[in-house]
Tab-separated table of C-alpha atoms in Angstrom:
chain	number	residue	atom	x	y	z
A	1	MET	CA	168.680	138.792	140.353
A	2	SER	CA	171.855	140.569	141.356
A	3	GLU	CA	170.364	143.210	143.563
A	4	ILE	CA	172.328	144.140	146.604
A	5	LEU	CA	170.661	145.013	149.819
A	6	VAL	CA	170.981	148.643	150.635
A	7	THR	CA	173.302	148.697	153.536
A	8	ASP	CA	172.913	152.250	154.400
A	9	GLY	CA	176.464	152.729	155.582
A	10	ALA	CA	175.724	156.060	157.140
A	11	ALA	CA	173.335	154.956	159.840
A	12	SER	CA	172.913	158.060	161.890
A	13	SER	CA	174.314	158.150	165.362
A	14	THR	CA	170.947	159.428	166.416
A	15	ALA	CA	169.021	156.582	164.848
A	16	ALA	CA	165.622	156.114	166.348
A	17	HIS	CA	165.515	153.384	168.957
A	18	HIS	CA	162.674	150.938	168.581
A	19	GLY	CA	161.558	147.771	170.275
A	20	TYR	CA	163.355	145.722	167.660
A	21	THR	CA	166.634	147.630	167.739
A	22	PRO	CA	168.573	145.217	169.995
A	23	GLU	CA	167.734	142.407	167.583
A	24	LYS	CA	168.178	144.448	164.438
A	25	GLN	CA	170.977	142.346	162.956
A	26	ALA	CA	169.063	139.138	163.580
A	27	TYR	CA	165.986	140.613	161.871
A	28	LEU	CA	168.072	141.719	158.915
A	29	ARG	CA	169.474	138.225	158.513
A	30	ARG	CA	165.997	136.730	158.587
A	31	LEU	CA	164.680	139.266	156.098
A	32	ARG	CA	167.545	138.569	153.707
A	33	LEU	CA	166.765	134.877	153.885
A	34	ILE	CA	163.139	135.706	153.084
A	35	GLU	CA	164.200	137.858	150.161
A	36	GLY	CA	166.259	134.920	148.892
A	37	GLN	CA	163.284	132.604	149.329
A	38	ALA	CA	161.105	134.983	147.314
A	39	ARG	CA	163.745	135.011	144.583
A	40	GLY	CA	163.729	131.219	144.730
A	41	VAL	CA	159.990	131.150	144.111
A	42	ALA	CA	160.409	133.290	141.007
A	43	ARG	CA	163.126	130.931	139.825
A	44	MET	CA	160.830	127.938	140.292
A	45	VAL	CA	158.186	129.566	138.099
A	46	GLU	CA	160.851	130.556	135.595
A	47	ASN	CA	161.925	126.888	135.439
A	48	ASP	CA	158.335	125.645	135.073
A	49	GLU	CA	158.406	123.694	138.294
A	50	TYR	CA	155.349	121.855	139.485
A	51	CYS	CA	152.539	124.118	140.801
A	52	ILE	CA	152.214	122.334	144.120
A	53	ASP	CA	155.943	122.645	144.788
A	54	VAL	CA	155.743	126.379	144.102
A	55	LEU	CA	152.828	126.659	146.525
A	56	THR	CA	154.782	124.791	149.199
A	57	GLN	CA	157.665	127.200	148.826
A	58	ILE	CA	155.350	130.234	148.994
A	59	SER	CA	153.844	128.834	152.202
A	60	ALA	CA	157.357	128.676	153.635
A	61	VAL	CA	157.963	132.341	152.770
A	62	THR	CA	154.641	133.325	154.295
A	63	SER	CA	155.424	131.431	157.504
A	64	ALA	CA	158.832	133.082	157.741
A	65	LEU	CA	157.239	136.522	157.261
A	66	LYS	CA	154.622	135.788	159.893
A	67	ALA	CA	157.329	134.759	162.353
A	68	VAL	CA	159.163	138.048	161.743
A	69	SER	CA	155.920	139.997	162.159
A	70	MET	CA	155.134	138.299	165.439
A	71	GLY	CA	158.628	139.000	166.711
A	72	LEU	CA	158.459	142.665	165.733
A	73	LEU	CA	155.000	143.001	167.246
A	74	GLU	CA	156.130	141.415	170.490
A	75	ASP	CA	159.158	143.708	170.703
A	76	HIS	CA	156.923	146.682	169.966
A	77	LEU	CA	154.305	145.800	172.564
A	78	GLU	CA	156.770	144.847	175.282
A	79	HIS	CA	158.872	147.953	174.866
A	80	CYS	CA	157.275	150.856	172.984
A	81	VAL	CA	153.747	150.298	174.210
A	82	VAL	CA	154.646	149.409	177.775
A	83	ASN	CA	156.865	152.487	177.959
A	84	ALA	CA	154.143	154.700	176.555
A	85	ALA	CA	151.765	153.350	179.187
A	86	ARG	CA	154.280	154.201	181.899
A	87	GLU	CA	154.591	157.742	180.645
A	88	GLY	CA	150.859	158.049	181.023
A	89	GLY	CA	148.430	160.332	179.276
A	90	GLN	CA	146.605	159.666	176.078
A	91	VAL	CA	149.647	158.277	174.368
A	92	ALA	CA	149.318	154.775	175.781
A	93	GLU	CA	145.792	154.288	174.453
A	94	GLU	CA	146.813	155.700	171.095
A	95	LYS	CA	149.838	153.399	170.863
A	96	MET	CA	147.710	150.449	171.821
A	97	HIS	CA	145.025	151.382	169.329
A	98	GLU	CA	147.650	151.652	166.616
A	99	ALA	CA	149.114	148.265	167.582
A	100	MET	CA	145.620	146.789	167.505
A	101	GLN	CA	145.202	147.899	163.899
A	102	ALA	CA	148.427	146.082	163.051
A	103	ILE	CA	147.195	142.967	164.861
A	104	ARG	CA	143.951	143.043	162.861
A	105	ARG	CA	145.974	143.138	159.653
A	106	LEU	CA	148.175	140.267	160.838
A	107	ALA	CA	145.215	138.135	161.830
A	108	LYS	CA	143.476	138.469	158.479
B	1	MET	CA	152.757	110.501	139.294
B	2	SER	CA	154.308	110.698	135.864
B	3	GLU	CA	155.224	114.319	136.004
B	4	ILE	CA	153.734	115.565	132.822
B	5	LEU	CA	150.348	116.427	134.042
B	6	VAL	CA	147.388	117.093	132.067
B	7	THR	CA	147.468	115.348	128.802
B	8	ASP	CA	148.033	118.553	127.134
B	9	GLY	CA	148.919	116.948	123.917
B	10	ALA	CA	151.248	119.655	122.754
B	11	ALA	CA	153.574	119.810	125.742
B	12	SER	CA	156.574	121.699	124.599
B	13	SER	CA	159.749	119.771	124.174
B	14	THR	CA	161.498	122.363	126.284
B	15	ALA	CA	159.364	122.665	129.355
B	16	ALA	CA	156.683	121.050	131.384
B	17	HIS	CA	153.319	122.634	130.910
B	18	HIS	CA	151.456	123.506	134.076
B	19	GLY	CA	148.219	125.219	134.954
B	20	TYR	CA	150.072	128.495	135.422
B	21	THR	CA	152.083	128.352	132.217
B	22	PRO	CA	149.880	130.666	130.133
B	23	GLU	CA	150.250	133.311	132.837
B	24	LYS	CA	153.896	132.629	133.576
B	25	GLN	CA	155.164	136.085	132.643
B	26	ALA	CA	152.499	137.761	134.752
B	27	TYR	CA	153.406	135.568	137.734
B	28	LEU	CA	157.086	136.374	137.278
B	29	ARG	CA	156.336	140.086	137.301
B	30	ARG	CA	154.299	139.736	140.485
B	31	LEU	CA	156.987	137.646	142.172
B	32	ARG	CA	159.663	140.181	141.307
B	33	LEU	CA	157.544	142.918	142.817
B	34	ILE	CA	157.226	140.777	145.948
B	35	GLU	CA	160.965	140.227	146.037
B	36	GLY	CA	161.412	144.002	145.831
B	37	GLN	CA	158.893	144.493	148.628
B	38	ALA	CA	160.805	142.012	150.805
B	39	ARG	CA	163.993	143.952	150.095
B	40	GLY	CA	162.138	147.121	151.049
B	41	VAL	CA	161.220	145.637	154.422
B	42	ALA	CA	164.880	144.852	155.128
B	43	ARG	CA	165.742	148.430	154.171
B	44	MET	CA	163.139	149.772	156.595
B	45	VAL	CA	164.678	147.773	159.436
B	46	GLU	CA	168.168	148.832	158.350
B	47	ASN	CA	166.988	152.473	158.531
B	48	ASP	CA	165.392	151.994	161.943
B	49	GLU	CA	161.930	152.805	160.735
B	50	TYR	CA	158.988	152.629	163.064
B	51	CYS	CA	157.932	149.085	164.040
B	52	ILE	CA	154.309	149.545	163.058
B	53	ASP	CA	155.290	150.811	159.605
B	54	VAL	CA	157.494	147.735	159.130
B	55	LEU	CA	154.575	145.524	160.147
B	56	THR	CA	152.289	147.270	157.670
B	57	GLN	CA	154.758	146.639	154.892
B	58	ILE	CA	155.157	142.968	155.860
B	59	SER	CA	151.372	142.613	155.766
B	60	ALA	CA	151.437	143.969	152.224
B	61	VAL	CA	154.036	141.369	151.197
B	62	THR	CA	152.026	138.600	152.830
B	63	SER	CA	148.852	139.701	151.030
B	64	ALA	CA	150.676	139.786	147.715
B	65	LEU	CA	152.043	136.280	148.315
B	66	LYS	CA	148.619	134.995	149.252
B	67	ALA	CA	147.153	136.448	146.058
B	68	VAL	CA	149.816	134.664	144.006
B	69	SER	CA	149.180	131.410	145.883
B	70	MET	CA	145.455	131.619	145.261
B	71	GLY	CA	146.042	132.279	141.583
B	72	LEU	CA	148.442	129.350	141.237
B	73	LEU	CA	146.096	127.076	143.154
B	74	GLU	CA	143.157	128.094	140.969
B	75	ASP	CA	145.150	127.459	137.793
B	76	HIS	CA	146.266	124.112	139.173
B	77	LEU	CA	142.793	122.975	140.185
B	78	GLU	CA	141.049	124.192	137.055
B	79	HIS	CA	143.551	122.633	134.700
B	80	CYS	CA	145.799	119.939	136.139
B	81	VAL	CA	143.295	118.472	138.557
B	82	VAL	CA	140.283	118.677	136.271
B	83	ASN	CA	142.279	117.033	133.492
B	84	ALA	CA	143.485	114.291	135.821
B	85	ALA	CA	139.882	113.623	136.810
B	86	ARG	CA	138.932	113.304	133.156
B	87	GLU	CA	141.631	110.718	132.595
B	88	GLY	CA	140.073	108.703	135.376
B	89	GLY	CA	141.630	106.129	137.595
B	90	GLN	CA	143.376	106.728	140.867
B	91	VAL	CA	145.238	109.754	139.610
B	92	ALA	CA	142.370	112.173	140.143
B	93	GLU	CA	141.983	111.345	143.824
B	94	GLU	CA	145.723	111.511	144.313
B	95	LYS	CA	145.969	114.909	142.608
B	96	MET	CA	143.071	116.193	144.650
B	97	HIS	CA	144.533	114.861	147.858
B	98	GLU	CA	147.818	116.543	147.062
B	99	ALA	CA	146.021	119.821	146.306
B	100	MET	CA	144.125	119.518	149.570
B	101	GLN	CA	147.399	119.347	151.494
B	102	ALA	CA	148.443	122.587	149.813
B	103	ILE	CA	145.113	124.174	150.721
B	104	ARG	CA	145.558	123.168	154.363
B	105	ARG	CA	148.947	124.870	154.385
B	106	LEU	CA	147.490	127.993	152.769
B	107	ALA	CA	144.625	128.175	155.219
B	108	LYS	CA	146.842	128.014	158.279
C	1	MET	CA	119.990	127.545	176.293
C	2	SER	CA	117.634	124.636	175.892
C	3	GLU	CA	117.427	124.615	172.168
C	4	ILE	CA	117.312	121.259	170.542
C	5	LEU	CA	118.956	120.555	167.274
C	6	VAL	CA	116.460	120.023	164.539
C	7	THR	CA	116.709	116.362	163.849
C	8	ASP	CA	114.653	116.342	160.803
C	9	GLY	CA	113.153	112.953	161.475
C	10	ALA	CA	111.734	112.620	158.028
C	11	ALA	CA	114.895	112.726	156.012
C	12	SER	CA	113.703	111.982	152.562
C	13	SER	CA	114.671	108.739	150.968
C	14	THR	CA	115.806	110.819	148.047
C	15	ALA	CA	118.008	113.111	150.121
C	16	ALA	CA	120.680	114.728	148.058
C	17	HIS	CA	123.931	112.840	148.229
C	18	HIS	CA	126.976	114.976	148.859
C	19	GLY	CA	130.639	114.374	149.391
C	20	TYR	CA	130.122	114.507	153.135
C	21	THR	CA	127.130	112.181	153.284
C	22	PRO	CA	129.005	109.018	154.321
C	23	GLU	CA	130.442	110.947	157.265
C	24	LYS	CA	127.299	112.851	158.081
C	25	GLN	CA	126.860	111.496	161.612
C	26	ALA	CA	130.478	112.204	162.462
C	27	TYR	CA	130.137	115.782	161.190
C	28	LEU	CA	126.958	116.246	163.219
C	29	ARG	CA	128.725	115.098	166.367
C	30	ARG	CA	131.571	117.497	165.750
C	31	LEU	CA	129.206	120.381	165.050
C	32	ARG	CA	127.266	119.708	168.252
C	33	LEU	CA	130.513	119.796	170.192
C	34	ILE	CA	131.295	123.131	168.543
C	35	GLU	CA	127.858	124.459	169.418
C	36	GLY	CA	128.516	123.432	173.026
C	37	GLN	CA	131.889	125.137	172.947
C	38	ALA	CA	130.279	128.337	171.673
C	39	ARG	CA	127.762	128.141	174.515
C	40	GLY	CA	130.693	127.662	176.887
C	41	VAL	CA	132.296	130.874	175.654
C	42	ALA	CA	129.103	132.798	176.373
C	43	ARG	CA	129.037	131.270	179.847
C	44	MET	CA	132.619	132.378	180.465
C	45	VAL	CA	131.709	135.970	179.589
C	46	GLU	CA	128.560	135.708	181.697
C	47	ASN	CA	130.732	134.604	184.631
C	48	ASP	CA	133.244	137.413	184.083
C	49	GLU	CA	136.101	135.064	183.398
C	50	TYR	CA	139.503	136.393	182.487
C	51	CYS	CA	139.759	137.891	178.970
C	52	ILE	CA	142.723	135.791	177.927
C	53	ASP	CA	140.973	132.585	178.973
C	54	VAL	CA	137.955	133.573	176.887
C	55	LEU	CA	140.240	134.218	173.905
C	56	THR	CA	141.882	130.807	174.339
C	57	GLN	CA	138.500	129.134	174.279
C	58	ILE	CA	137.413	131.084	171.182
C	59	SER	CA	140.610	129.989	169.445
C	60	ALA	CA	139.660	126.384	170.222
C	61	VAL	CA	136.217	126.878	168.642
C	62	THR	CA	137.770	128.485	165.587
C	63	SER	CA	140.238	125.605	165.186
C	64	ALA	CA	137.432	123.071	165.464
C	65	LEU	CA	135.411	124.938	162.822
C	66	LYS	CA	138.405	125.120	160.517
C	67	ALA	CA	138.956	121.375	160.872
C	68	VAL	CA	135.321	120.727	159.917
C	69	SER	CA	135.617	123.102	156.947
C	70	MET	CA	138.729	121.375	155.693
C	71	GLY	CA	137.064	117.991	156.001
C	72	LEU	CA	133.951	119.145	154.136
C	73	LEU	CA	136.052	120.791	151.458
C	74	GLU	CA	138.138	117.655	150.995
C	75	ASP	CA	135.023	115.479	150.704
C	76	HIS	CA	133.565	117.954	148.230
C	77	LEU	CA	136.658	118.146	146.051
C	78	GLU	CA	137.380	114.415	146.096
C	79	HIS	CA	133.828	113.426	145.248
C	80	CYS	CA	131.589	116.143	143.810
C	81	VAL	CA	134.262	117.965	141.855
C	82	VAL	CA	136.092	114.877	140.641
C	83	ASN	CA	132.776	113.396	139.501
C	84	ALA	CA	131.819	116.590	137.720
C	85	ALA	CA	135.163	116.536	135.923
C	86	ARG	CA	134.516	112.971	134.817
C	87	GLU	CA	131.139	113.906	133.403
C	88	GLY	CA	132.894	116.507	131.328
C	89	GLY	CA	131.594	119.702	129.834
C	90	GLN	CA	131.536	123.092	131.445
C	91	VAL	CA	130.337	121.754	134.749
C	92	ALA	CA	133.773	120.736	136.001
C	93	GLU	CA	135.260	124.197	135.575
C	94	GLU	CA	132.199	125.746	137.175
C	95	LYS	CA	132.360	123.402	140.174
C	96	MET	CA	136.044	124.086	140.559
C	97	HIS	CA	135.547	127.822	140.298
C	98	GLU	CA	132.856	127.631	142.956
C	99	ALA	CA	135.121	125.551	145.203
C	100	MET	CA	137.898	128.069	144.676
C	101	GLN	CA	135.662	130.857	145.992
C	102	ALA	CA	135.091	128.783	149.127
C	103	ILE	CA	138.828	128.219	149.490
C	104	ARG	CA	139.463	131.956	149.251
C	105	ARG	CA	136.982	132.541	152.055
C	106	LEU	CA	138.589	129.818	154.168
C	107	ALA	CA	142.084	131.179	153.635
C	108	LYS	CA	141.187	134.704	154.702
D	1	MET	CA	140.396	154.257	183.195
D	2	SER	CA	141.319	153.477	186.760
D	3	GLU	CA	139.706	150.101	186.997
D	4	ILE	CA	141.418	147.651	189.212
D	5	LEU	CA	142.579	144.946	187.027
D	6	VAL	CA	145.276	142.492	187.298
D	7	THR	CA	146.954	141.814	190.504
D	8	ASP	CA	143.400	141.632	191.477
D	9	GLY	CA	144.181	140.459	194.900
D	10	ALA	CA	141.108	142.370	195.828
D	11	ALA	CA	138.666	140.825	193.408
D	12	SER	CA	135.344	142.377	194.163
D	13	SER	CA	132.847	140.306	196.024
D	14	THR	CA	130.473	140.711	193.119
D	15	ALA	CA	132.555	140.067	190.060
D	16	ALA	CA	135.934	140.398	188.566
D	17	HIS	CA	136.168	143.481	186.412
D	18	HIS	CA	137.786	142.967	183.045
D	19	GLY	CA	138.447	145.030	179.971
D	20	TYR	CA	135.298	143.683	178.365
D	21	THR	CA	133.003	144.240	181.325
D	22	PRO	CA	131.422	147.500	180.127
D	23	GLU	CA	130.444	145.733	176.913
D	24	LYS	CA	129.502	142.456	178.519
D	25	GLN	CA	125.867	142.461	177.395
D	26	ALA	CA	126.834	143.286	173.825
D	27	TYR	CA	129.360	140.435	173.805
D	28	LEU	CA	126.770	138.041	175.199
D	29	ARG	CA	124.341	138.976	172.431
D	30	ARG	CA	127.000	138.407	169.795
D	31	LEU	CA	128.017	135.068	171.304
D	32	ARG	CA	124.405	133.879	171.366
D	33	LEU	CA	124.071	134.778	167.708
D	34	ILE	CA	127.207	132.761	167.027
D	35	GLU	CA	125.846	129.820	168.993
D	36	GLY	CA	122.692	130.011	166.863
D	37	GLN	CA	124.794	130.144	163.706
D	38	ALA	CA	126.693	127.034	164.821
D	39	ARG	CA	123.361	125.289	165.398
D	40	GLY	CA	122.318	126.390	161.931
D	41	VAL	CA	125.363	124.749	160.407
D	42	ALA	CA	124.490	121.446	162.103
D	43	ARG	CA	120.945	121.786	160.743
D	44	MET	CA	122.287	122.316	157.239
D	45	VAL	CA	124.296	119.097	157.459
D	46	GLU	CA	121.309	117.277	158.970
D	47	ASN	CA	119.237	118.427	155.986
D	48	ASP	CA	121.881	117.350	153.459
D	49	GLU	CA	122.417	120.840	152.160
D	50	TYR	CA	125.014	121.523	149.531
D	51	CYS	CA	128.637	121.309	150.759
D	52	ILE	CA	129.612	124.728	149.474
D	53	ASP	CA	126.658	126.368	151.221
D	54	VAL	CA	127.688	124.697	154.485
D	55	LEU	CA	131.224	126.000	154.010
D	56	THR	CA	129.924	129.514	153.391
D	57	GLN	CA	127.969	129.404	156.614
D	58	ILE	CA	130.960	128.093	158.567
D	59	SER	CA	133.042	130.957	157.181
D	60	ALA	CA	130.417	133.361	158.517
D	61	VAL	CA	130.658	131.800	161.996
D	62	THR	CA	134.435	131.966	161.893
D	63	SER	CA	134.353	135.637	160.885
D	64	ALA	CA	131.935	136.439	163.693
D	65	LEU	CA	134.176	134.646	166.201
D	66	LYS	CA	137.219	136.486	164.934
D	67	ALA	CA	135.432	139.815	165.316
D	68	VAL	CA	134.563	138.959	168.926
D	69	SER	CA	138.153	137.879	169.596
D	70	MET	CA	139.528	141.092	168.199
D	71	GLY	CA	137.116	143.131	170.298
D	72	LEU	CA	138.013	141.240	173.480
D	73	LEU	CA	141.708	141.528	172.727
D	74	GLU	CA	141.418	145.250	172.112
D	75	ASP	CA	139.526	145.764	175.377
D	76	HIS	CA	142.109	143.664	177.177
D	77	LEU	CA	145.098	145.499	175.749
D	78	GLU	CA	143.650	148.990	176.115
D	79	HIS	CA	142.561	148.473	179.691
D	80	CYS	CA	144.127	145.543	181.527
D	81	VAL	CA	147.527	145.710	179.896
D	82	VAL	CA	147.819	149.495	179.836
D	83	ASN	CA	146.853	149.617	183.507
D	84	ALA	CA	149.359	146.934	184.391
D	85	ALA	CA	152.046	148.933	182.619
D	86	ARG	CA	151.100	151.979	184.655
D	87	GLU	CA	151.432	150.063	187.880
D	88	GLY	CA	154.950	149.174	186.829
D	89	GLY	CA	157.090	146.263	187.858
D	90	GLN	CA	157.289	142.896	186.191
D	91	VAL	CA	153.560	142.610	185.808
D	92	ALA	CA	153.373	144.695	182.639
D	93	GLU	CA	155.820	142.524	180.732
D	94	GLU	CA	154.099	139.399	181.964
D	95	LYS	CA	150.683	140.676	180.915
D	96	MET	CA	152.035	141.668	177.548
D	97	HIS	CA	153.742	138.343	177.079
D	98	GLU	CA	150.505	136.560	177.922
D	99	ALA	CA	148.585	138.758	175.460
D	100	MET	CA	151.186	138.018	172.816
D	101	GLN	CA	150.568	134.283	173.182
D	102	ALA	CA	146.879	134.936	172.578
D	103	ILE	CA	147.719	137.028	169.507
D	104	ARG	CA	149.865	134.205	168.111
D	105	ARG	CA	146.944	131.818	168.491
D	106	LEU	CA	144.578	134.303	166.819
D	107	ALA	CA	146.932	134.883	163.913
D	108	LYS	CA	147.312	131.195	163.102
């Protein structure tokens, strides 16, 4: 219960730049909230809380994860994939195909 | 609405007994794995990993949460709700209605 | 395109009675609307309408189907399953297990 | 790969050309099957078939619709959106944003 998020002090100056990079700190905050929510679910089970209340809390975690996924996907499509398409060649179709696989997983 | 569901005659003096109680330790293990997975997603973003890989990992967390939800719901329906129905009266419909709201949230 | 719904004029006087029976006519109306919506999607593709508009219409059909499913499931749980639980024996657990399989399919 | 999409100021006199056009007949066949499945669900309710069997059939229709949606979305992204990105300007982001709204609806 006392785990500390790896903060990776030595982020390289050459860190890859992705669609989500400008919003990285906001994503990290949201993910830490989600991690805390997941810990909260475990605590509810630990404390023998009522099944339906546990399910409600899990639904909240799932919704928060879906919102993060949709944000990351949007950033990816609007930046990485659009840029790949502008560069031309096979890469754009490949990027789009790869994104499509992610969308299929998200829509399951 | 009297919290101690089920009739289960031998409810411990220390804790409510729910449908998931016999599997409580297994659920706790699964939830801690999920918490670790959520932390792993934050670490991936911290390390600027590729968007699609982050999405894949979030899908894994979501699937794991859904599996836990389905297990908890099954335990709840097969024990708490079935027992409420056996006791008769309004309680069964109320329990089922409450479960149905949880199912609607899960199926969103 | 001119198919006519089987109306099964000779519904037996001993027709099985299910959770949804009291609402049968309402369900039939909703399902005929859904059938019409599905036909409308085919017409949109036939007429080369814009992909995104076709997707929007398919999402509407899917939402309508999900609403019908949730209604049928609720009727089933609140009547068939509750009654089975009252009768006692193995049947209640079996009914609930069967319902749970349906819920898993719906939540996919 | 050079189809004239979007912007289609110059929509052909015969028909708009969309990402799904090359597969139009296959999509129409699939949509007619789905329409028939929807009709079959209504028939099941008309005939008082068992709730769980109706739910199973609705799940099959929903899965078939989702498969069509995913196919249409993939065609749209890999052709319309990639082409828009190649043309440059604001259009690519707008197309992608529009597609993203469709994805959010599909992932609900």
